[in-house]
CSV table of C-alpha atoms and ligand atoms in Angstrom, one decimal:
chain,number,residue,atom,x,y,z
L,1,UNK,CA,23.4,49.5,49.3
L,2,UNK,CA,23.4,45.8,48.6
L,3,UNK,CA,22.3,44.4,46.4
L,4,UNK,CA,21.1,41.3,47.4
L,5,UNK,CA,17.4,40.6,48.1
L,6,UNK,CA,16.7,43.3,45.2
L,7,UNK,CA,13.6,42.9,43.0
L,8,UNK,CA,14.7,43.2,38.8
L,9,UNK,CA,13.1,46.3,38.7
L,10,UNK,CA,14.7,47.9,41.4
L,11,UNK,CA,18.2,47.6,39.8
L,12,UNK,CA,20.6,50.0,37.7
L,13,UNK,CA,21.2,49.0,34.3
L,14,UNK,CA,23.0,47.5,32.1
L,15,UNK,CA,23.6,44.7,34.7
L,16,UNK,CA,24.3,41.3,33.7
L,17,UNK,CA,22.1,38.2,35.1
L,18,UNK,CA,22.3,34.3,35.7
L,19,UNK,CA,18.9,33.0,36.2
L,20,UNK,CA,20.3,30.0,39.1
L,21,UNK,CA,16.9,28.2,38.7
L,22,UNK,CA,18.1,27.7,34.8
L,23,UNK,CA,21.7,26.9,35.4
L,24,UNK,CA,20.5,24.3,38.4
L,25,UNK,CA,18.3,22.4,35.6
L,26,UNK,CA,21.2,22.5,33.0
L,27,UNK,CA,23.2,21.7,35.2
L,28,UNK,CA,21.2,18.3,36.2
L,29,UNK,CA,20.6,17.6,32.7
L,30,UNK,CA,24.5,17.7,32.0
L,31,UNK,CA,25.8,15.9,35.2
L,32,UNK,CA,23.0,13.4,35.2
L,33,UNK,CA,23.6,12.0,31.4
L,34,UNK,CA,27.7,12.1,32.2
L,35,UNK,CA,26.5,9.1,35.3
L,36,UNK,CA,24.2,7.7,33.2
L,37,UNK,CA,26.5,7.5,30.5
L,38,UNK,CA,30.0,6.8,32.2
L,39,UNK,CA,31.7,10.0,31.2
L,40,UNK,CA,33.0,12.7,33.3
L,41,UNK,CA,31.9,16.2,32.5
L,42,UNK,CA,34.7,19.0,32.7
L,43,UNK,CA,32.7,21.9,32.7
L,44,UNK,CA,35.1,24.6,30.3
L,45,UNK,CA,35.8,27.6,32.5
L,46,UNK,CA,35.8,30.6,29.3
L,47,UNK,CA,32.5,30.0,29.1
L,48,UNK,CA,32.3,31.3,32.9
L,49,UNK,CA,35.7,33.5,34.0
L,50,UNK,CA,34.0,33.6,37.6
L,51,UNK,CA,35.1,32.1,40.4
L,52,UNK,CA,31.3,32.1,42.4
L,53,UNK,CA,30.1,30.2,39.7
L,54,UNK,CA,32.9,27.7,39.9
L,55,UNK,CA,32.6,27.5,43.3
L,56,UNK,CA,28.8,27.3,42.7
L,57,UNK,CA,28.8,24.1,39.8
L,58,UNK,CA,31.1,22.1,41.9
L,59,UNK,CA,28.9,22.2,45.1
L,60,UNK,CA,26.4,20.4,42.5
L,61,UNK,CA,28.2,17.5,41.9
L,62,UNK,CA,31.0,19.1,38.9
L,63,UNK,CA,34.1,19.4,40.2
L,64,UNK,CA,36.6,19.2,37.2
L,65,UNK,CA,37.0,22.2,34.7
L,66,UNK,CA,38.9,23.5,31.7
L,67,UNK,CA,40.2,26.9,30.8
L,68,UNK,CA,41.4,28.3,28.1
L,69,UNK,CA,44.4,30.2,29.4
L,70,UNK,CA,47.0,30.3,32.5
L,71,UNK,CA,44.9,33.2,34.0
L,72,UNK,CA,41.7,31.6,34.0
L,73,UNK,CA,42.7,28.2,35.5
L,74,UNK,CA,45.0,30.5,38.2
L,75,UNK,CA,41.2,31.9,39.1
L,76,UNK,CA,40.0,28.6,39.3
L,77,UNK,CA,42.5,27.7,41.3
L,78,UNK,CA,42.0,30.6,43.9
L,79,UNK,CA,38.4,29.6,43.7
L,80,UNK,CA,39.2,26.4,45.6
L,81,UNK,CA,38.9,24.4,41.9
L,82,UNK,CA,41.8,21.5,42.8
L,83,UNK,CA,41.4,19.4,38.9
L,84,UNK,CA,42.2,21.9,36.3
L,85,UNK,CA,42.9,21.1,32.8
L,86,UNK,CA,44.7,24.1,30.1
L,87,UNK,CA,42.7,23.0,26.6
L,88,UNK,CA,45.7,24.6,24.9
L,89,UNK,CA,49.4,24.9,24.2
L,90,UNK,CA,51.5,27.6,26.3
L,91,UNK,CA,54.5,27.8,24.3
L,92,UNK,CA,55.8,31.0,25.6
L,93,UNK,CA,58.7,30.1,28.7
L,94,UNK,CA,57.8,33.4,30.2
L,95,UNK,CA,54.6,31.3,31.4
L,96,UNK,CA,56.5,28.2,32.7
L,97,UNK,CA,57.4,29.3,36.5
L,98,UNK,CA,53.2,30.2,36.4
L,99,UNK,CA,52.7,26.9,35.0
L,100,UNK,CA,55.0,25.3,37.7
L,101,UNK,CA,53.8,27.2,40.6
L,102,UNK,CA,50.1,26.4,39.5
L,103,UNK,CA,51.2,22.5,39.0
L,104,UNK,CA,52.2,22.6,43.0
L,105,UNK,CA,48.9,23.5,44.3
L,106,UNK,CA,46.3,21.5,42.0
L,107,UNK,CA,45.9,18.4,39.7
L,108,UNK,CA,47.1,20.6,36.3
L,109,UNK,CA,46.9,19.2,32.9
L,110,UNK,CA,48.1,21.3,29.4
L,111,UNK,CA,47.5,20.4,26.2
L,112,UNK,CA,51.2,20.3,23.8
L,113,UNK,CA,51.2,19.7,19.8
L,114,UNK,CA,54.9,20.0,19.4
L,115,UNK,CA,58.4,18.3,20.2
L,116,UNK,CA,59.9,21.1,21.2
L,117,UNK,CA,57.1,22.1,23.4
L,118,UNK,CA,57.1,19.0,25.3
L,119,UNK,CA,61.0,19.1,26.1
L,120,UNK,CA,61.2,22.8,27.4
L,121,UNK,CA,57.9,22.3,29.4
L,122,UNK,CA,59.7,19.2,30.9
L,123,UNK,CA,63.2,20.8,31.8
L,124,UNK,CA,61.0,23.8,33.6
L,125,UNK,CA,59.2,21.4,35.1
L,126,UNK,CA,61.6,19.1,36.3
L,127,UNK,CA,63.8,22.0,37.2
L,128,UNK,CA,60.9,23.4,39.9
L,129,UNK,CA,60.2,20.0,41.2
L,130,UNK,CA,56.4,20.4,39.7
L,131,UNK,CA,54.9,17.6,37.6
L,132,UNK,CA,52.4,18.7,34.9
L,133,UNK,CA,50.0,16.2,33.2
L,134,UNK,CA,49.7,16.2,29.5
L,135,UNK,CA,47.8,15.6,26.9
L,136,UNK,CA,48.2,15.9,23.1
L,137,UNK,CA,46.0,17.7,21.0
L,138,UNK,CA,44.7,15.8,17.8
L,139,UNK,CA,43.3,17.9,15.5
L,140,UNK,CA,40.2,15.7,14.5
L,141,UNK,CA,39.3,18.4,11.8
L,142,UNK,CA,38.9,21.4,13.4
L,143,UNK,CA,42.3,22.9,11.6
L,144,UNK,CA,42.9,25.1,14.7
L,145,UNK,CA,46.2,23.4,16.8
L,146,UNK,CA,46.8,19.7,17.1
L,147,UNK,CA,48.8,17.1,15.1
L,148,UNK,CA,47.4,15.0,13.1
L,149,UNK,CA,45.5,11.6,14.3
L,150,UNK,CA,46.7,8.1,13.5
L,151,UNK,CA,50.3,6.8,14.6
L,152,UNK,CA,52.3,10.3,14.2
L,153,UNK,CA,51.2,10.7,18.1
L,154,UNK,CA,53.4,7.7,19.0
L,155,UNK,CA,56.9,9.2,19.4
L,156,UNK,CA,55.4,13.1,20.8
L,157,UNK,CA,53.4,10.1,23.2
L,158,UNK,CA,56.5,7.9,24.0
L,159,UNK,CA,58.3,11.1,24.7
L,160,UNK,CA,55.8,13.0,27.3
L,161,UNK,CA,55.6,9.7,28.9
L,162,UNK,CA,59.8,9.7,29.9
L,163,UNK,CA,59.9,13.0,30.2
L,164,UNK,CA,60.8,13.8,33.9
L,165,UNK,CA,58.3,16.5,35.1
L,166,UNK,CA,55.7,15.5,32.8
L,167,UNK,CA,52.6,12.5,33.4
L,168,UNK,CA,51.5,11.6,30.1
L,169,UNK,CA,47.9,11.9,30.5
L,170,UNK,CA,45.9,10.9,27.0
L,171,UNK,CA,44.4,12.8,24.1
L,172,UNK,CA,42.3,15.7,23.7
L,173,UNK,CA,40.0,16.5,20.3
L,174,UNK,CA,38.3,19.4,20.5
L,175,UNK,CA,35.7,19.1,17.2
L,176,UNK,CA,34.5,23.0,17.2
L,177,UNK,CA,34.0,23.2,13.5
L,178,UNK,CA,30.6,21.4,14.1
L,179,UNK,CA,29.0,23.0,17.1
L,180,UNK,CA,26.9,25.2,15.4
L,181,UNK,CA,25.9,22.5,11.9
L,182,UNK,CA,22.3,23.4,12.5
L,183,UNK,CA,21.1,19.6,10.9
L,184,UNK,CA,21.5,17.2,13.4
L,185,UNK,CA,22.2,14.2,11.8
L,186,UNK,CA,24.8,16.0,10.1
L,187,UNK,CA,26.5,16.9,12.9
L,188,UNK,CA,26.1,13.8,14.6
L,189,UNK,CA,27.9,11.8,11.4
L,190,UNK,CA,30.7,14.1,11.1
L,191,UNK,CA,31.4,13.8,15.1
L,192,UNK,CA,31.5,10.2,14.8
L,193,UNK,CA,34.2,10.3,12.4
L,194,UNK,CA,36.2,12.7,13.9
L,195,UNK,CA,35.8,10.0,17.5
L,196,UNK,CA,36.8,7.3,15.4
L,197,UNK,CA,40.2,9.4,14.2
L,198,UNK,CA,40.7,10.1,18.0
L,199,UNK,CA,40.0,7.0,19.7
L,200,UNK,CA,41.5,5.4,17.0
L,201,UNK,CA,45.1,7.4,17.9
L,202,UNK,CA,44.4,6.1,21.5
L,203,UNK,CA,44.6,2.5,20.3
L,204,UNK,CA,48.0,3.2,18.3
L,205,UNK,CA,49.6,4.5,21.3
L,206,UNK,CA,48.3,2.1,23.9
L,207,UNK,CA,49.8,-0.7,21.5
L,208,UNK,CA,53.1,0.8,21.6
L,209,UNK,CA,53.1,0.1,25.5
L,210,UNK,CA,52.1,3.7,26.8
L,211,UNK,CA,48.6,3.7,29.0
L,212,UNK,CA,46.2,6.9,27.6
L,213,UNK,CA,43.9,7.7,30.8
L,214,UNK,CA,42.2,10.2,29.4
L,215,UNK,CA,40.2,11.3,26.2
L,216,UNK,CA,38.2,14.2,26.0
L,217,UNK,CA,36.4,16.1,23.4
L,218,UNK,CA,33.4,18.0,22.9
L,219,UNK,CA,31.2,21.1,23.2
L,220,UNK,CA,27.6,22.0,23.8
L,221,UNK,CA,26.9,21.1,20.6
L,222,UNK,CA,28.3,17.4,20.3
L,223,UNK,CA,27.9,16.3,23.9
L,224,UNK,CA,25.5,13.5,23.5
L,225,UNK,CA,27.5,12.0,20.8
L,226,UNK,CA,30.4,12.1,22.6
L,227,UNK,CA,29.8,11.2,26.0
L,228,UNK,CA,29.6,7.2,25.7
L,229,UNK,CA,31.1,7.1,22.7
L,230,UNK,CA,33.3,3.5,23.4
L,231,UNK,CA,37.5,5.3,24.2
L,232,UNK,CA,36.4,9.0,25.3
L,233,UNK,CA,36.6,9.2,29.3
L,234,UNK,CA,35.2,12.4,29.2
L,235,UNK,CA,33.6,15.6,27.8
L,236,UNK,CA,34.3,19.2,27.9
L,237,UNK,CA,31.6,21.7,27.3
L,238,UNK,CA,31.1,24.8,28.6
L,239,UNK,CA,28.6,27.3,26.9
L,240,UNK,CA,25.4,24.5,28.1
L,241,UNK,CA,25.5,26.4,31.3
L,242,UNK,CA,24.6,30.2,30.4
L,243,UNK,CA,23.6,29.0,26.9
L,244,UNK,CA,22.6,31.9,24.3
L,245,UNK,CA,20.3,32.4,21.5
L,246,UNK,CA,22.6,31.1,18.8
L,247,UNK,CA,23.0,27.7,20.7
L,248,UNK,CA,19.8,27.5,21.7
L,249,UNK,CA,18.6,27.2,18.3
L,250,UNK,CA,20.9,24.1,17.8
L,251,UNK,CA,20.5,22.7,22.1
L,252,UNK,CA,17.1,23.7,23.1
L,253,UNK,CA,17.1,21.3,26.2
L,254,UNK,CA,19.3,24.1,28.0
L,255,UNK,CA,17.8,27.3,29.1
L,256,UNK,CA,19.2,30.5,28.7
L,257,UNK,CA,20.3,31.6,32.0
L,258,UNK,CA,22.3,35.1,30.7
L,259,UNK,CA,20.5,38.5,30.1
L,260,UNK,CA,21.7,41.4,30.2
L,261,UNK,CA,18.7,43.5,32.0
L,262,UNK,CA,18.6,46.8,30.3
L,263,UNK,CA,16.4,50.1,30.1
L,264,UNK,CA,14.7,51.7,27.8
L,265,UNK,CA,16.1,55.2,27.1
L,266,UNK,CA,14.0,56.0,23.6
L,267,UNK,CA,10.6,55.5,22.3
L,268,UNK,CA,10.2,56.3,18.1
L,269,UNK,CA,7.1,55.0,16.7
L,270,UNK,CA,8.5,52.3,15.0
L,271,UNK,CA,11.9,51.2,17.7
L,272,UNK,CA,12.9,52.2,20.8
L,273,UNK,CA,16.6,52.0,21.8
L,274,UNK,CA,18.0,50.5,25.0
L,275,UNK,CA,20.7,51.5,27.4
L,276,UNK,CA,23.1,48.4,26.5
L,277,UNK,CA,24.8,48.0,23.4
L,278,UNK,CA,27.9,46.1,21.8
L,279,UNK,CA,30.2,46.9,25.2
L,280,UNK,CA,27.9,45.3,27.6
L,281,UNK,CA,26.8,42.1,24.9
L,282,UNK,CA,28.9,40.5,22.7
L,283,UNK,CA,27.9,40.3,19.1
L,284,UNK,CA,30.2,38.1,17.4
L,285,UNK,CA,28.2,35.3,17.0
L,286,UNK,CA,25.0,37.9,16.0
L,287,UNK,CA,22.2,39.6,17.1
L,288,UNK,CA,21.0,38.9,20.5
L,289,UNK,CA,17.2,38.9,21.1
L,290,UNK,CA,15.1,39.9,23.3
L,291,UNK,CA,13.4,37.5,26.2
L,292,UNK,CA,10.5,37.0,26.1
L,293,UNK,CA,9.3,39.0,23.2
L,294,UNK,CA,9.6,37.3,19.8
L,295,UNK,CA,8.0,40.6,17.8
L,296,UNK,CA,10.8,43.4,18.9
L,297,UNK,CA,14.0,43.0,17.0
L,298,UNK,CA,17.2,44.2,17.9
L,299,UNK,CA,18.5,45.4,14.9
L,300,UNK,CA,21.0,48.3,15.5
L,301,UNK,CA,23.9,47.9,17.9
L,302,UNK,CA,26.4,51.2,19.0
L,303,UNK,CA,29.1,51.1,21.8
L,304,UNK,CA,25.6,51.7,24.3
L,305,UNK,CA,22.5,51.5,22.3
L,306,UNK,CA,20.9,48.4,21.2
L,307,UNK,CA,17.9,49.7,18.7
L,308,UNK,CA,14.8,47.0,18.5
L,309,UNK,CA,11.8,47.3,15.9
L,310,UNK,CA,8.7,46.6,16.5
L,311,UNK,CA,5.0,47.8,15.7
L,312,UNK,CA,3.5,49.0,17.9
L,313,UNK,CA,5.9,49.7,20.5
L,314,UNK,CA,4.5,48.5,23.8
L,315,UNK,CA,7.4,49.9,25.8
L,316,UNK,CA,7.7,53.4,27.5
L,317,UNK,CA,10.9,55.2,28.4
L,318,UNK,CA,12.1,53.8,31.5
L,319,UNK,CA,10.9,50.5,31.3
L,320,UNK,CA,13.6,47.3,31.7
L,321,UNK,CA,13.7,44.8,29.0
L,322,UNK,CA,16.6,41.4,29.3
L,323,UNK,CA,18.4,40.7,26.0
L,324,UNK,CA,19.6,37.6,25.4
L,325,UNK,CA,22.9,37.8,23.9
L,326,UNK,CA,24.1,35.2,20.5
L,327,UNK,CA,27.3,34.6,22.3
L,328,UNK,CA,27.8,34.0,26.2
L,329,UNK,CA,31.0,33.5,26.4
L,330,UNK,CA,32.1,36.9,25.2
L,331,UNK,CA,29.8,38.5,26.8
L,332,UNK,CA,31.0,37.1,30.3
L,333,UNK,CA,34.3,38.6,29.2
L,334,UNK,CA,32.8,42.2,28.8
L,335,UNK,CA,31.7,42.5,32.2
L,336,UNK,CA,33.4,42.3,36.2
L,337,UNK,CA,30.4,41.2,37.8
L,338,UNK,CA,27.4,39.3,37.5
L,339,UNK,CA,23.9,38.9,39.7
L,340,UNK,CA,22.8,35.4,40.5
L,341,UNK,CA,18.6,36.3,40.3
L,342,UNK,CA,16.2,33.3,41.6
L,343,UNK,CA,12.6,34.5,40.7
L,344,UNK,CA,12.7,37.9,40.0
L,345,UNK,CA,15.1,39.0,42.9
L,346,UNK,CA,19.0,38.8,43.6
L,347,UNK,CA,20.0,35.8,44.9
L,348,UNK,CA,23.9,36.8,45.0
L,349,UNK,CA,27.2,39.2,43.4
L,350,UNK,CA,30.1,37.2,41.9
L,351,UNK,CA,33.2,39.1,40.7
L,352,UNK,CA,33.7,38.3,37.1
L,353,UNK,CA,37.8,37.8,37.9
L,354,UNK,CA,39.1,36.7,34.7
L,355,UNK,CA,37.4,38.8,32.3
L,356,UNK,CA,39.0,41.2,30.1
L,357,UNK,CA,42.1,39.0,30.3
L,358,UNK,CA,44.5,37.4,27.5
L,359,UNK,CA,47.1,35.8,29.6
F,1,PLP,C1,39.0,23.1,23.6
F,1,PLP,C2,37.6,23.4,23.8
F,1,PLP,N1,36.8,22.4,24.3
F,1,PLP,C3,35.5,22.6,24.5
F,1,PLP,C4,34.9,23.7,24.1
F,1,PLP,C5,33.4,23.7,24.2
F,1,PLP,O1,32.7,24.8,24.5
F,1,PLP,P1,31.2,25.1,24.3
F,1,PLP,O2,30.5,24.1,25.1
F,1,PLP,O3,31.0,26.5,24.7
F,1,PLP,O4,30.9,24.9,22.8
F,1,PLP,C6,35.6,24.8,23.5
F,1,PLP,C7,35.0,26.0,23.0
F,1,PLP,O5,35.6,26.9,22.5
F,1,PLP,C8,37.0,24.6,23.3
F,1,PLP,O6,37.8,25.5,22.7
């Protein structure tokens, strides 16, 4: 039977959901300040792993995205997704002729942070008569990958830029130590001076002779500061799309448009349990909550069972509750489909293609 057209309480459960209505409006709020402000916005792909959705943000006015991995941009590419940028390194030369073959079909950018790196992506490259745009990582105090900002990016910079098969393309800094600093201000300083680092390594290398396009940088939780910041060309945040309670504390201008519609299976006078638990929502980040319903607590999790306090329990066995998860992006990547839902009923089915991948 299909499914589209359903009502919410018509479905099976666990079953994950994307409220369009909500990812239309954070959508506009996104796309309109990157105008306003003279940025583009890449919208990052892990935060997604479905090629509908793709699909579905670039028909409203975002076509440029970021993955990543190899296997999530190769699903963006299949998706008809024709500017893709790799926010990593892929050092491993079993990846190149993927690399290469993925370089022939779309506008494909990778991210390098080592010599070495750079020269074997260019002699694969050059060697399958693919170019690949690149840009270096700087780490701007994140302490994940990235060299070092400041004049150190010269040579790697000088380098990319002869390299046959390679397009030097600029700088990426992602700064996802601060996301989640809860005091604004704070975060807002610390961004700064992490964009002063970064677009003060685009001046070094631009006064060496080599042109740095791009510059991009920045999640859910730093957009604003970034996007107009005088240098960066662009911003790359992802989670502002599904959103989830742990950002939404911190963003509370996007909506959370991912739940996870469950049922109850157990009533106790104190809890009742639910028929979703840790392998249908992700808690990495935390304890999801429940929508709509500030007094019941999720407080247990098991491989199935989500246990939420409450008293009185105003559920009864049977009954569908939506839990809004602390971390989309993981929980995108425990499930192989999602339902696009417009008030109350199913709107459309999108194959969740790259999730519980690695590669
Ligand atoms: C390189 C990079 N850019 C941007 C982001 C922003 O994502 P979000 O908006 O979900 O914080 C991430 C998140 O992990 C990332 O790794």
């Amino acid at each position: 039977m299909s499914l589209i057209g359903q009502p919410l309480d018509a479905l099976d459960t666990p079953q994950l959901l994307l409220d369009l209505d909500v990812i239309d409006a954070n959508l506009k709020r996104m796309f309109d300040a990157g105008k306003q402000r003279g940025v583009n916005v890449r919208t990052h792909f892990k935060s997604l792993k479905c090629g509908g959705l793709a699909q579905y943000i670039k028909a409203r006015g975002g076509p440029t995205f970021l993955s990543a991995k190899l296997n999530e941009a190769e699903v963006l590419a299949d998706a008809g997704i024709d500017d893709i940028l790799i926010a990593n390194q892929i050092v491993s030369p079993l990846k190149f002729q993927r690399i290469a073959n993925l370089a022939k079909r779309v506008t494909l950018r990778l991210c390098v942070d080592q010599m070495d790196n750079v020269d074997q992506l260019s002699k694969a490259m050059h060697a399958a008569g693919a170019t690949l745009g690149v840009l270096i990582e700087i780490d701007i105090g994140m302490a994940r990958c990235g060299i070092p900002p400041g004049e150190a990016a010269i040579p790697m910079a000088q380098r990319i830029h002869k390299s046959p098969g390679l397009r030097f393309d600029g700088l990426q800094g992602y700064d996802g130590h601060l996301q989640l600093i809860a005091d604004a201000s704070e975060r807002k300083a610390k961004c700064v001076q992490g964009l002063e680092q970064l677009v003060g390594t685009r001046r070094f290398i631009e006064k060496a002779g080599v042109p740095v396009p791009i510059v991009t940088g920045a999640g859910t939780g730093t957009w604003e500061f970034v996007a107009g910041f005088p240098g960066v060309t662009e911003i790359q945040p992802g989670s502002f799309i599904l959103m989830d309670c742990i950002y939404n504390a911190v963003r509370p201008e996007f909506g959370c448009a991912l739940s996870i519609l469950s049922t109850v299976l157990s009533v106790r006078p104190k809890w009742y349990n639910l028929d979703a638990g840790s392998k249908a929502i992700s808690k990495d980040f935390g304890s999801p909550i429940i929508k709509g319903k500030p007094e019941e607590k999720a407080t247990r999790f098991s491989e199935e069972h989500t246990k939420v306090e409450c008293d009185p329990v105003p559920v009864k066995i049977g009954d569908h509750r939506e839990v809004i998860p602390a971390h989309c992006c993981a929980t995108m990547n425990l499930h192989r489909q999602c339902l696009g839902v417009r008030r109350g009923k199913v709107e459309t089915v999108w194959p969740i293609e790259a999730s519980g991948r690695y590669d």
